[in-house]
Amino acid sequence: MHLFSENLAVEVSNYYRNIVLGHGATPKVFTMVNSDGDQYLFFIDDLQMERADEDQFLAYIVKEHDAVTYARGTLVIVEKNQQFIEFAVIDRDDEQAIVCSAELTRDMEDKPIGLSEFEKTLVKRDSIVFGHLYDPIKLSEEKIEDFESLWEEMKPKILHRTMGL
């Protein structure tokens, strides 16, 4: 597992803890780190796309930015009173991925009030629904232009920073 992947798991855990408990929001998050240590993070919901287009866009971004690792997370509702925040960290050079899960507790008014520690588990990358963003994809020139344009439009909403090595 690449060092960036281990660091990314810690970063995403802290990010979710801060945004969920500090702001009461549980966004679908996508983040990636390239070989230079540049990290990009944004809310998937900001894409406003169908799931298939969303996956193609994320695969395109992973390829264009030479991502060495990426993470994708969301809220998982098992039952109204049993909710989890889960994310997976996928490393380009590893067949295993890190899956992290924490139980979310809400009060009577449905506001988040507690988040357990994130438990990390190693699983086969192929077992993760969105674990295939490194796979080659064929896109039309029009689709590539649309994705480039969307990336430019999203830049003001994208958190960009350099991860410490």
PDB file of C-alpha atoms in Angstrom, residues 16 19-28 74-86 102-116:
ATOM      1  CA  TYR A  16     -15.690  13.354   7.610  1.00  0.00           C
ATOM      2  CA  ILE A  19     -17.806  18.081   8.457  1.00  0.00           C
ATOM      3  CA  VAL A  20     -20.387  15.680   9.897  1.00  0.00           C
ATOM      4  CA  LEU A  21     -20.075  16.690  13.539  1.00  0.00           C
ATOM      5  CA  GLY A  22     -19.122  20.322  12.919  1.00  0.00           C
ATOM      6  CA  HIS A  23     -21.563  21.140  10.141  1.00  0.00           C
ATOM      7  CA  GLY A  24     -24.167  18.371  10.231  1.00  0.00           C
ATOM      8  CA  ALA A  25     -23.565  17.467   6.558  1.00  0.00           C
ATOM      9  CA  THR A  26     -22.660  14.053   5.173  1.00  0.00           C
ATOM     10  CA  PRO A  27     -21.569  14.619   1.576  1.00  0.00           C
ATOM     11  CA  LYS A  28     -20.488  12.097  -0.996  1.00  0.00           C
ATOM     12  CA  THR A  74     -20.752   8.306   1.333  1.00  0.00           C
ATOM     13  CA  LEU A  75     -23.433   7.798   3.960  1.00  0.00           C
ATOM     14  CA  VAL A  76     -24.805   4.254   4.140  1.00  0.00           C
ATOM     15  CA  ILE A  77     -28.221   3.840   5.747  1.00  0.00           C
ATOM     16  CA  VAL A  78     -28.941   0.320   6.943  1.00  0.00           C
ATOM     17  CA  GLU A  79     -31.989   1.393   8.942  1.00  0.00           C
ATOM     18  CA  LYS A  80     -33.111   4.831  10.111  1.00  0.00           C
ATOM     19  CA  ASN A  81     -31.295   4.353  13.412  1.00  0.00           C
ATOM     20  CA  GLN A  82     -28.307   2.511  11.937  1.00  0.00           C
ATOM     21  CA  GLN A  83     -26.170   4.664   9.665  1.00  0.00           C
ATOM     22  CA  PHE A  84     -22.529   4.497   8.684  1.00  0.00           C
ATOM     23  CA  ILE A  85     -20.094   6.734   6.911  1.00  0.00           C
ATOM     24  CA  GLU A  86     -17.998   4.570   4.655  1.00  0.00           C
ATOM     25  CA  ALA A 102     -17.744   4.516  11.261  1.00  0.00           C
ATOM     26  CA  GLU A 103     -21.192   4.423  12.849  1.00  0.00           C
ATOM     27  CA  LEU A 104     -23.084   7.710  12.866  1.00  0.00           C
ATOM     28  CA  THR A 105     -25.367   8.551  15.793  1.00  0.00           C
ATOM     29  CA  ARG A 106     -28.164  11.107  15.454  1.00  0.00           C
ATOM     30  CA  ASP A 107     -30.311  12.850  18.066  1.00  0.00           C
ATOM     31  CA  MET A 108     -34.110  12.936  18.151  1.00  0.00           C
ATOM     32  CA  GLU A 109     -34.080  15.846  15.674  1.00  0.00           C
ATOM     33  CA  ASP A 110     -31.971  13.792  13.240  1.00  0.00           C
ATOM     34  CA  LYS A 111     -28.836  15.901  13.804  1.00  0.00           C
ATOM     35  CA  PRO A 112     -25.492  14.061  13.881  1.00  0.00           C
ATOM     36  CA  ILE A 113     -24.166  13.909  17.452  1.00  0.00           C
ATOM     37  CA  GLY A 114     -21.601  11.123  17.384  1.00  0.00           C
ATOM     38  CA  LEU A 115     -19.280   9.237  15.077  1.00  0.00           C
ATOM     39  CA  SER A 116     -17.423   6.131  16.179  1.00  0.00           C
TER      40      SER A 116
END
